[in-house]
Short mmCIF file of C-alpha atoms and ligand atoms in Angstrom, two decimals:
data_model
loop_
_atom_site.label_atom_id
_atom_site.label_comp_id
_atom_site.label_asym_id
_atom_site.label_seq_id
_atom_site.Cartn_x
_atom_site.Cartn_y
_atom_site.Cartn_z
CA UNK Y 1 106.88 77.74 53.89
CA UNK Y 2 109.60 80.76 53.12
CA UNK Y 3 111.28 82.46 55.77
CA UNK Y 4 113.59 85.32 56.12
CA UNK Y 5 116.27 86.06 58.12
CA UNK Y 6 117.63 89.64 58.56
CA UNK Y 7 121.41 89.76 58.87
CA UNK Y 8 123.42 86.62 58.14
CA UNK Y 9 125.98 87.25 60.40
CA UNK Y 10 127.03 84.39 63.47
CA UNK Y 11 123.26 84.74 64.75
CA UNK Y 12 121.51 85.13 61.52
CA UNK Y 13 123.69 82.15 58.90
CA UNK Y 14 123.77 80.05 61.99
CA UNK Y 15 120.30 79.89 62.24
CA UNK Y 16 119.60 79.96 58.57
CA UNK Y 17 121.33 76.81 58.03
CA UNK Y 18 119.13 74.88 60.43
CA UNK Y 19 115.99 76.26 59.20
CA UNK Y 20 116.80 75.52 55.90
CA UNK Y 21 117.24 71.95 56.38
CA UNK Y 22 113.11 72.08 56.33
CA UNK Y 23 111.63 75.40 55.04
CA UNK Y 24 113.07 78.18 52.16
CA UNK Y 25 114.97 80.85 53.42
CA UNK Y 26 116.13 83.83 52.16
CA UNK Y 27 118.77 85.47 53.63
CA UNK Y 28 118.84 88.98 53.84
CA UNK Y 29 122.31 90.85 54.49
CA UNK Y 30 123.08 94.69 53.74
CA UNK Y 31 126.57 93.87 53.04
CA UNK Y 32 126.94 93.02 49.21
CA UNK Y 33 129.95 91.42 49.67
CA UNK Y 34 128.63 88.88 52.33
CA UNK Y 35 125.46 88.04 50.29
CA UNK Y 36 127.94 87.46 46.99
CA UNK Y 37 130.27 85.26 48.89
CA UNK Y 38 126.97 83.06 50.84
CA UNK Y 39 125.55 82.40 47.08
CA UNK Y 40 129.17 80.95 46.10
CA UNK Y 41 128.73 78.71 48.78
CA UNK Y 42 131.03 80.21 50.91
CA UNK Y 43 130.66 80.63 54.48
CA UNK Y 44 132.38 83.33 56.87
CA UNK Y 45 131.85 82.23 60.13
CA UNK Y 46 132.68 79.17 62.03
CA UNK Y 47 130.06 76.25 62.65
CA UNK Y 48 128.34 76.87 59.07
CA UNK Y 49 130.32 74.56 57.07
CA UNK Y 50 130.83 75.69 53.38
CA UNK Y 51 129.41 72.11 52.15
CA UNK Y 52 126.03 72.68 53.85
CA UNK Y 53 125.65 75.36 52.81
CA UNK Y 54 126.32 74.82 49.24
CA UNK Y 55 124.26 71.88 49.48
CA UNK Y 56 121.68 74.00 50.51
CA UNK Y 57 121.60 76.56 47.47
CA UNK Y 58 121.62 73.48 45.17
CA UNK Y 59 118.61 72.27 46.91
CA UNK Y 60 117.27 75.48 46.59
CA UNK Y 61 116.40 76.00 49.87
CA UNK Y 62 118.26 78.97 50.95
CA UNK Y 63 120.01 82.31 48.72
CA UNK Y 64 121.10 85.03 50.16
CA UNK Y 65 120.22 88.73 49.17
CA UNK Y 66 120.60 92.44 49.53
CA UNK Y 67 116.82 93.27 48.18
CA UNK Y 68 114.62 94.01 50.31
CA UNK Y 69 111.59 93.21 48.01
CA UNK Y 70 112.96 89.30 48.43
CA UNK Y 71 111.48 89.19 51.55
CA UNK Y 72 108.25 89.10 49.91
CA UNK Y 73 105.77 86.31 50.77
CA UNK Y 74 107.94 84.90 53.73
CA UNK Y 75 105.53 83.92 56.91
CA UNK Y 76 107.91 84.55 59.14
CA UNK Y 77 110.75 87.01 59.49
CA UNK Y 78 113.31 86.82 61.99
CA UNK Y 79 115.29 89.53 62.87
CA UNK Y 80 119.24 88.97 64.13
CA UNK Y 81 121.19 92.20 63.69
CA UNK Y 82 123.71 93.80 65.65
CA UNK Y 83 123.28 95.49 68.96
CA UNK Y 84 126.69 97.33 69.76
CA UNK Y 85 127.19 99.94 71.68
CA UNK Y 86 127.32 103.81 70.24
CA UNK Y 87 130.88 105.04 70.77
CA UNK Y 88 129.96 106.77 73.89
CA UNK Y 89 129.13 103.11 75.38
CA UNK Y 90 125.32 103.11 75.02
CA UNK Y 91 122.63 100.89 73.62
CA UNK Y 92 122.59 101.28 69.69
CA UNK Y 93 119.18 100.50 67.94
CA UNK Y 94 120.29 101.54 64.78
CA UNK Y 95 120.42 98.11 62.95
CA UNK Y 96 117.10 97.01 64.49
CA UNK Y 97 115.41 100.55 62.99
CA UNK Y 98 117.16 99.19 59.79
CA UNK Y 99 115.62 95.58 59.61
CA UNK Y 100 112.19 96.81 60.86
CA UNK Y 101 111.93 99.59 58.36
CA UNK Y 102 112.69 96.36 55.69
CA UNK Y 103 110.14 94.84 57.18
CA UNK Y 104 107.77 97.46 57.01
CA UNK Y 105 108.64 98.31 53.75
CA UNK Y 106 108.09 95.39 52.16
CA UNK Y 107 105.43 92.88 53.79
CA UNK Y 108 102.19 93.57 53.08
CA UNK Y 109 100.44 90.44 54.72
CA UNK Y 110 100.44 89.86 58.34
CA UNK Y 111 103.54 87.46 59.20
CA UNK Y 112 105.32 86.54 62.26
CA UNK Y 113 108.65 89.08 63.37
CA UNK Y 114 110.71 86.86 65.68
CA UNK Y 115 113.63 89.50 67.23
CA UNK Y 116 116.99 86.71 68.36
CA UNK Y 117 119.09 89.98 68.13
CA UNK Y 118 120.10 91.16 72.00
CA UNK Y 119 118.48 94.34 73.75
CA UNK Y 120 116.81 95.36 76.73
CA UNK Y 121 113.43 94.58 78.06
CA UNK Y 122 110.97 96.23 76.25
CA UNK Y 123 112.13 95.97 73.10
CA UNK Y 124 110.21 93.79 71.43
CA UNK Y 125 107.20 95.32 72.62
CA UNK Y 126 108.21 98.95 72.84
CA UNK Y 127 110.61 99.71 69.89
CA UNK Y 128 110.19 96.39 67.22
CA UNK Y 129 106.39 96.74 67.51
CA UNK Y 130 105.85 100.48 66.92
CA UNK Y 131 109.08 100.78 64.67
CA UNK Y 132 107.39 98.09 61.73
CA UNK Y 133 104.15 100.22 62.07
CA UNK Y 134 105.97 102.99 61.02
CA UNK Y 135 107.01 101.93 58.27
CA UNK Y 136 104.14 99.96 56.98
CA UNK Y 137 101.88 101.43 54.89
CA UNK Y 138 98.78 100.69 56.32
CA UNK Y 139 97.92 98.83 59.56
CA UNK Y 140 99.23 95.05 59.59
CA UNK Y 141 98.59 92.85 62.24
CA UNK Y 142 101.92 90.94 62.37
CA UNK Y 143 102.35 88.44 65.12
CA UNK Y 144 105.51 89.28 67.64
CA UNK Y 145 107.96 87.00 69.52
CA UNK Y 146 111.29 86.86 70.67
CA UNK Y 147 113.83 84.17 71.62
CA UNK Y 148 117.11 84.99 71.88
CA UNK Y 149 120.11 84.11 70.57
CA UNK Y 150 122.80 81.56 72.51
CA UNK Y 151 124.82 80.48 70.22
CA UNK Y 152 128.39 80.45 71.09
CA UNK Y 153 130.44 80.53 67.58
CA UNK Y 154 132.89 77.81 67.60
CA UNK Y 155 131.50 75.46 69.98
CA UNK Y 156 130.65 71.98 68.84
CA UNK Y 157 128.90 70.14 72.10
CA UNK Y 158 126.39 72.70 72.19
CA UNK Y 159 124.64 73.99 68.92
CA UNK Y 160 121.09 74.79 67.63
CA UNK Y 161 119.28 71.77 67.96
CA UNK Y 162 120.80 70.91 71.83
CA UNK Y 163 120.99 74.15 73.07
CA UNK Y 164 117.60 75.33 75.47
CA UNK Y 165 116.11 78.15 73.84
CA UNK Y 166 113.31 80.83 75.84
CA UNK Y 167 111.07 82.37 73.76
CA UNK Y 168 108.16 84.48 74.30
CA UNK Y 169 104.99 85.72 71.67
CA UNK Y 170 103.71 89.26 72.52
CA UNK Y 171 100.60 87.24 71.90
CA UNK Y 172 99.94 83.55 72.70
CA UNK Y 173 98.72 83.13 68.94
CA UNK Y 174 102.70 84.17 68.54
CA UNK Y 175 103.81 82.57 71.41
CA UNK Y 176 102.37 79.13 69.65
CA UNK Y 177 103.82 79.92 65.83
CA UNK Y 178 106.86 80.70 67.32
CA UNK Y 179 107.61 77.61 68.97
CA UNK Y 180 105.98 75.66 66.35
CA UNK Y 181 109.03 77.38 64.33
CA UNK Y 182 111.86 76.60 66.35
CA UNK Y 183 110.21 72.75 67.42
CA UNK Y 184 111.90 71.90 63.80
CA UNK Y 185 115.78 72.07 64.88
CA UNK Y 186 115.67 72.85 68.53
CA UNK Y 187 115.22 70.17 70.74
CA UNK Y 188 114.27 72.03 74.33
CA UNK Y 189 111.81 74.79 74.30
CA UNK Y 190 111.25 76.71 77.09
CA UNK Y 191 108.36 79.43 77.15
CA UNK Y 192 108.63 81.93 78.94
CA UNK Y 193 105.68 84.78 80.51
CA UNK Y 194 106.47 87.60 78.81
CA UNK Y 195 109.10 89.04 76.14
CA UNK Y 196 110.48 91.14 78.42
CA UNK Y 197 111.36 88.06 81.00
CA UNK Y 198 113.27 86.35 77.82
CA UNK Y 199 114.87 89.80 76.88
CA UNK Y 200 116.02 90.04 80.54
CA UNK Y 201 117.13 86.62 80.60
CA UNK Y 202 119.18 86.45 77.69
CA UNK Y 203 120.68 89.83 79.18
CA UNK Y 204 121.46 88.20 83.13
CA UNK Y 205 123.28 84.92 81.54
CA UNK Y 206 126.13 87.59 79.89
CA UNK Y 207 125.95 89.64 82.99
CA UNK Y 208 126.64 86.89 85.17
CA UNK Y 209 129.38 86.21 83.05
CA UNK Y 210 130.72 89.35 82.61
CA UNK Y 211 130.82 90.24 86.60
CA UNK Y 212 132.26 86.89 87.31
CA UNK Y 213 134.92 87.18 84.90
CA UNK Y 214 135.70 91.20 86.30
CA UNK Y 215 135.86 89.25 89.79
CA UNK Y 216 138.46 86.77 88.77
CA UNK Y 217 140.53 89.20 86.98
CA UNK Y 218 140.71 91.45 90.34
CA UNK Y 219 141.33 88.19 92.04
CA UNK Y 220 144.29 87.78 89.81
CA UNK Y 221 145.44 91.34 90.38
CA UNK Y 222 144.91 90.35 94.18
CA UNK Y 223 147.09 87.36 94.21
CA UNK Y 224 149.79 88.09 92.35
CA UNK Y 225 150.03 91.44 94.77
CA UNK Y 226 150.15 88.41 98.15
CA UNK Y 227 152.39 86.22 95.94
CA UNK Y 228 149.58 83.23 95.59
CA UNK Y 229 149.53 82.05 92.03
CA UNK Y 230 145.93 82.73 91.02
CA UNK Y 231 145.40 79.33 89.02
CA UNK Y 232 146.31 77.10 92.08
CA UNK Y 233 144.25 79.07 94.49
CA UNK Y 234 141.20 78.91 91.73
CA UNK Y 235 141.75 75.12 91.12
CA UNK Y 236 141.92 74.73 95.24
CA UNK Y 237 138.72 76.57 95.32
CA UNK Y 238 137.05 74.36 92.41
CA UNK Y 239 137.00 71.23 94.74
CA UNK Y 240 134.35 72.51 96.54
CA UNK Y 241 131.15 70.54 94.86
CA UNK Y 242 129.15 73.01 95.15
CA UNK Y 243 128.34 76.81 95.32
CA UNK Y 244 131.69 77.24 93.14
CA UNK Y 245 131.82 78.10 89.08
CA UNK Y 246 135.38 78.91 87.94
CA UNK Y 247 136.36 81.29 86.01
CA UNK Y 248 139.98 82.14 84.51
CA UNK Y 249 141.62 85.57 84.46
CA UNK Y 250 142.46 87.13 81.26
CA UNK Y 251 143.61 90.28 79.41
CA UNK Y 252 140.07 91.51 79.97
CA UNK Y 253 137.08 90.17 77.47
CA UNK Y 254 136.39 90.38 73.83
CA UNK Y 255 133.21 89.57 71.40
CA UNK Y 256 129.97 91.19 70.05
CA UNK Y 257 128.34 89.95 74.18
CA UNK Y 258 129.92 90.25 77.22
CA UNK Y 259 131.04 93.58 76.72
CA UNK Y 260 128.23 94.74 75.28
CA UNK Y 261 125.04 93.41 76.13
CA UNK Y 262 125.54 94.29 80.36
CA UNK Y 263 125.64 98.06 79.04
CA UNK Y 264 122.40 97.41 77.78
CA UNK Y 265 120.99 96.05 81.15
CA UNK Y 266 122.70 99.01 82.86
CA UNK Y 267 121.48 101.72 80.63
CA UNK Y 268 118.00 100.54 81.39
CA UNK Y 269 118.17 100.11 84.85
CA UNK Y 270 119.42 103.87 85.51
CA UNK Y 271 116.69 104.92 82.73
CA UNK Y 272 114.45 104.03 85.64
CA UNK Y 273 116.53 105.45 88.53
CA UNK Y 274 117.82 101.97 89.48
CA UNK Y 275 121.85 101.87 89.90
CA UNK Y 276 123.83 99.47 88.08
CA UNK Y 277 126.97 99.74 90.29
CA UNK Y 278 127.52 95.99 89.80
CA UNK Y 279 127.34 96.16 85.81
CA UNK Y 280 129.27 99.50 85.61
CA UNK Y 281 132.12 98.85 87.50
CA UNK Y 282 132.69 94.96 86.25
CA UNK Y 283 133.00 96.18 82.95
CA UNK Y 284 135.72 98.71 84.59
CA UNK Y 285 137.37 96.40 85.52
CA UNK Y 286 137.45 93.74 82.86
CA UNK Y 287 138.85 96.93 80.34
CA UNK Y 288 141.37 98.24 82.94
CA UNK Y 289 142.95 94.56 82.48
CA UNK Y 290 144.89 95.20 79.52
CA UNK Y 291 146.22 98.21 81.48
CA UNK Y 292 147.10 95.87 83.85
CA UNK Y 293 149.18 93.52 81.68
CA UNK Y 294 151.16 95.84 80.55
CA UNK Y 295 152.00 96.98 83.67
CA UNK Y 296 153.48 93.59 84.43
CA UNK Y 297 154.99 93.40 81.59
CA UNK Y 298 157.01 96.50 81.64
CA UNK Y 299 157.40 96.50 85.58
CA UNK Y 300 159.71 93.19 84.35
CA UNK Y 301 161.55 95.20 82.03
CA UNK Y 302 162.74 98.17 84.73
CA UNK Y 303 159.24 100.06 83.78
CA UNK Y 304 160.64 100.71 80.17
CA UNK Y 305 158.96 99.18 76.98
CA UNK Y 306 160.46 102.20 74.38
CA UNK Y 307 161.63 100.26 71.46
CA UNK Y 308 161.21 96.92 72.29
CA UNK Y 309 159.61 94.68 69.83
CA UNK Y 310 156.33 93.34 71.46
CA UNK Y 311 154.70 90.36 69.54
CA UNK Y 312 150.83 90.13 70.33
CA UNK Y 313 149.76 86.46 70.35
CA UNK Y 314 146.20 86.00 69.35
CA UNK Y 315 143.67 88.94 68.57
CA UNK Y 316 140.64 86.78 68.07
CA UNK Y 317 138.61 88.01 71.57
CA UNK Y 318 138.57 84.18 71.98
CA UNK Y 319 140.43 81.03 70.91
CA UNK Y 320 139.50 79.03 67.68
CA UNK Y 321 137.58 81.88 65.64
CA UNK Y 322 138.46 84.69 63.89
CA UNK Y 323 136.44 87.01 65.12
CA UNK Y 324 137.77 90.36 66.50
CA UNK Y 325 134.59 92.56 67.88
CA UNK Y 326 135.95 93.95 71.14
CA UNK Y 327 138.85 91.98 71.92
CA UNK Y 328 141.00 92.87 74.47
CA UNK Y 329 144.42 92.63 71.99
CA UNK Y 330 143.48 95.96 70.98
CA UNK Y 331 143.64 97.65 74.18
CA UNK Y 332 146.88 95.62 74.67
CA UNK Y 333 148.24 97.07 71.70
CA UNK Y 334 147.38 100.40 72.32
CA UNK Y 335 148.91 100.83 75.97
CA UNK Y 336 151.82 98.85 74.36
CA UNK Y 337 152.50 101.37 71.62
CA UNK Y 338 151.82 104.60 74.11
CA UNK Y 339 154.67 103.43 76.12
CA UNK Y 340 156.81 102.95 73.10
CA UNK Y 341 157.17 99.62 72.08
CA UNK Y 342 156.87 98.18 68.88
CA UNK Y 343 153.93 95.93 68.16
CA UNK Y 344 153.09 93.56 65.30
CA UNK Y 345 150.66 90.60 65.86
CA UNK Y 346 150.60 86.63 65.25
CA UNK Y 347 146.71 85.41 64.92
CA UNK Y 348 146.48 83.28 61.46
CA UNK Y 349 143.08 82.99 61.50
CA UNK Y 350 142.65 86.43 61.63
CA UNK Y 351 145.62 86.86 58.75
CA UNK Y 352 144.73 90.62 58.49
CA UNK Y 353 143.17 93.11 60.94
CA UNK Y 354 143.04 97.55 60.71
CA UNK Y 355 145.45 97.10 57.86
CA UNK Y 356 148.15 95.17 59.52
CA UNK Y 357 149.02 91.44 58.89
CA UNK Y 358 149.61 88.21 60.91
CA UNK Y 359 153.49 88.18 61.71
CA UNK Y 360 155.52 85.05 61.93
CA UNK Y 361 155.63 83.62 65.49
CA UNK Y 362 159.40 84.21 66.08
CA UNK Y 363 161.89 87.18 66.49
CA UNK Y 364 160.44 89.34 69.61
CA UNK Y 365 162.05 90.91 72.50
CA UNK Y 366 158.59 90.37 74.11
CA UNK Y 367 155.50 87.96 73.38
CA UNK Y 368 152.41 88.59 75.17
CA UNK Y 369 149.48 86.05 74.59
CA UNK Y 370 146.48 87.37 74.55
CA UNK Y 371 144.24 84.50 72.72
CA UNK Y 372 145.46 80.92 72.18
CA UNK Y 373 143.90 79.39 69.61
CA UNK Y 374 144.53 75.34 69.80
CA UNK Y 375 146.43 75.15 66.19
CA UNK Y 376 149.54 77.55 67.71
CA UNK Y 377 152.17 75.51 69.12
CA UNK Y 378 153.09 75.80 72.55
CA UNK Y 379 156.64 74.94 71.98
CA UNK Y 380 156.75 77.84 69.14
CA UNK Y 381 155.10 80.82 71.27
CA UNK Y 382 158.03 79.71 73.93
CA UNK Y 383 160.64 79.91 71.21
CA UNK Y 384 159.39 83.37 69.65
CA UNK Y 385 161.00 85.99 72.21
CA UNK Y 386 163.31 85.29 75.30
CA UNK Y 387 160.30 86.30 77.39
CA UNK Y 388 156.79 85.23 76.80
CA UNK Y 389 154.11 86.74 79.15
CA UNK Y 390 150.69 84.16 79.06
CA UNK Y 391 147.48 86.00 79.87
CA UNK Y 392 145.77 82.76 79.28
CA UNK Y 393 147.36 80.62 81.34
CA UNK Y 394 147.92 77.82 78.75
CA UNK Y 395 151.21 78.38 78.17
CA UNK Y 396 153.42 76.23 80.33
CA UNK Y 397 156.67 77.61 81.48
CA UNK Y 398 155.80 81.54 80.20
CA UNK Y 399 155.10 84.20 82.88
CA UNK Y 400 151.67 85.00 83.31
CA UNK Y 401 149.09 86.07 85.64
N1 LIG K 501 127.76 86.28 67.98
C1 LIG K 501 127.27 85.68 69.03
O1 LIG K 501 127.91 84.83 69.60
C2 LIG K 501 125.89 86.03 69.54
C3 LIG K 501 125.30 85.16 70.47
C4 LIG K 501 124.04 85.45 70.94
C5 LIG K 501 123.39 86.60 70.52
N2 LIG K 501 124.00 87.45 69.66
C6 LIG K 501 123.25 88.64 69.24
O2 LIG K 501 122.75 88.44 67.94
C7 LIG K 501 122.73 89.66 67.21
C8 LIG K 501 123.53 89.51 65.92
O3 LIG K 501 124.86 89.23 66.27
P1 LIG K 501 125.87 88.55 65.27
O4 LIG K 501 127.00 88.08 66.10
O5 LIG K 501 125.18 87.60 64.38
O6 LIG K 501 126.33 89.80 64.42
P2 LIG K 501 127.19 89.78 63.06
O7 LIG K 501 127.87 91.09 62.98
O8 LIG K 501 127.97 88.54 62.97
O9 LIG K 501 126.07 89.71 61.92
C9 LIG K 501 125.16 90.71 61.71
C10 LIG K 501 124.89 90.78 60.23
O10 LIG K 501 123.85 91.73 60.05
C11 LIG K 501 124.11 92.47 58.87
N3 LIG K 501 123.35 93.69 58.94
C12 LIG K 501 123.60 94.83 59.60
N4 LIG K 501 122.60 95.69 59.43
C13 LIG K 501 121.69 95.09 58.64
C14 LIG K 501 120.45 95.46 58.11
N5 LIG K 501 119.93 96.65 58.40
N6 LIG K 501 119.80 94.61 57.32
C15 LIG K 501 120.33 93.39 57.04
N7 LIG K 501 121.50 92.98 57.52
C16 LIG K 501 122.16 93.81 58.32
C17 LIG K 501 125.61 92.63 58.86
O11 LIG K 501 126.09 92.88 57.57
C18 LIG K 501 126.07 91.27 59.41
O12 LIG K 501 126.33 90.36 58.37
C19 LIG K 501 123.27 90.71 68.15
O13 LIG K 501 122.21 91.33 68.82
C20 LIG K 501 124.08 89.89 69.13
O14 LIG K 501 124.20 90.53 70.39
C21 LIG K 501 125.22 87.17 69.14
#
């Protein structure tokens, strides 16, 4: 059986590789340089090793590919492009109008669509649906399902095959192809009794994140204010066996999900008159956080940053990748710079990021860490400016929250 996967970014390689290891796949990508680089053998994202994948081309069971007419013939096509957020903060369906007008475009025979890209609920049924009708010519009966996406780049106790994934068929003749597709690397299937329960789902797991990370980060705000270190008091509270899930403060929260896919729960809910105080305000107070740091940061230099040079640690939104989407060293960098210091950045996995470069770890006035990935030495960081403010709280022996 061929397959095809739309966008071969973390979502769309990630899966790819898996499915490969038993059917063909073709994946698509509109970015020439990313398809070029996949058909060396060369992967861009973390937990698709370059091996496998080469190993895969060889074996001819997976190429990657800009034309849309390679899609062709593929029984199922799965659909994992991004869902930002337009720059006035709502739900962009751009990308998904993109791969469904592929789709359209080019199958002629009725297939399955599987959407793992995020949205709201409804939009398998509402948008995906209608949108591929649009652009067929003719009327095909595809077969529609989603199952969202968990992957969490980087991790290695938790992947594809170990990871419980929902999944729901518009149809139960989808609802049975679909997990008769996944059954070949995923281990734990759980159907679900309607798409729009597994769109909502996927949605509540980052919004439970996302609030509880906004309420630890006003917790920090809270203690420092009563002089209670923050980490202590969360480690105190962490005893308790049950009721209790900790979460750490931080310079406010990066990646292509938790600051993004809440918006999309949000903009729904007040579509339909419901308020989404909750939602709204977390994500308030997760961005005002980088605000916040460098209030602390200049309230220990007598309120005055002009001129001082300010070494970012870590711009990844998150340690051991090198991925950048959203992360909260760019707000840090910004209130940094409109108060006059002088920033350059240290984040080698990044190396280079809106035309600047990774700067040696040494030589600051200042170093604020903002991501530590687990390859930067500790010792270093401490060593790089006479004083080092941790927003991670891995540092031992720098200020910090
Ligand atoms: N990254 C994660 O950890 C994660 C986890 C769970 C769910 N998701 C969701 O999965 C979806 C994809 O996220 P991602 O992290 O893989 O994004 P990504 O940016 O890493 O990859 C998306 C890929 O799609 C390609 N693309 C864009 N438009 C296209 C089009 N019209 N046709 C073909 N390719 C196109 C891009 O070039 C890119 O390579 C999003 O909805 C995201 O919210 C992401």
């Amino acid at each position: 059986m061929k397959i095809a996967i739309i966008g071969q970014g973390y979502v769309g390689l990630t899966i790819s590789s898996f499915a490969a290891e038993h059917l063909e796949v073709v994946g698509f990508d509109s970015n020439q340089k990313i398809v070029d680089e996949l058909n060396l053998g060369i992967s861009h994202i973390e937990g698709v090793e370059s091996s496998k994948l080469q190993n895969l081309i060889k074996s001819g069971k997976y190429k990657a590919t800009t034309k849309g007419s390679d899609i062709k013939g593929c029984e199922i096509v799965v659909i994992a492009v991004p869902t930002p957020l337009t720059c006035n903060r709502e739900p962009d369906l751009t990308y998904i109008e993109a791969a469904c007008k592929t789709i359209g475009e080019n199958i002629s025979e009725p297939i399955l669509v599987i959407n793992e890209s995020t949205s709201f609920p409804g939009t398998l049924r509402n948008y995906i649906k209608p949108m591929i009708e649009k652009y067929s010519s003719g009327q095909i009966e595809h077969l529609y399902a989603i199952s969202p996406e968990r992957v969490d780049p980087g991790r290695i106790d938790f992947n594809q095959k170990n990871t419980p994934r929902l999944y729901s068929g518009l149809t139960s003749g989808a609802s049975i192809r679909t997990r008769d597709f996944y059954s070949k690397f995923c281990d734990n299937l759980i159907e679900v009794s309607s798409p729009e329960v597994a769109e909502a789902a996927k949605l509540f797991e980052n919004t439970f994140r996302q609030v509880n990370i906004a309420l630890v980060n006003e917790f920090a705000q809270i203690a420092h204010t009563l002089g209670i270190s923050v980490y202590e008091t969360l480690n105190a509270a962490n005893t308790k066996p049950y009721g209790f899930m900790k979460f750490t403060p931080s310079a406010g929260v990066g990646g292509h999900c938790i600051p993004v896919d809440p918006t999309y729960l949000a903009a729904v809910a007040e579509e339909h008159g419901v308020p989404a105080t909750f939602i709204r305000r977390a994500n308030e107070v997760n961005l005002e956080m980088s605000k916040y740091i460098v209030s602390r940061v200049a309230a220990d230099h007598g309120g005055n940053l002009q001129g001082k040079s300010v070494l970012v640690v870590g711009v990844a939104y998150k340690p051991n990748v090198a991925d950048v989407r959203e992360t909260a060293a760019e707000l840090v960098i910004q209130h940094l710079r409109s108060q006059g210091a002088v920033v350059s950045w240290h984040d080698d996995l990044v190396g280079n990021w809106k035309g600047e470069s990774s700067a040696p770890l040494q030589g600051a006035d200042i170093t604020i860490v903002v991501t530590k990935h687990d390859s930067v030495d500790e010792k270093m960081i401490l060593a790089s400016a006479p004083y080092v403010f941790d927003t991670t709280g891995k540092v031992k022996g720098a200020k910090g929250l």
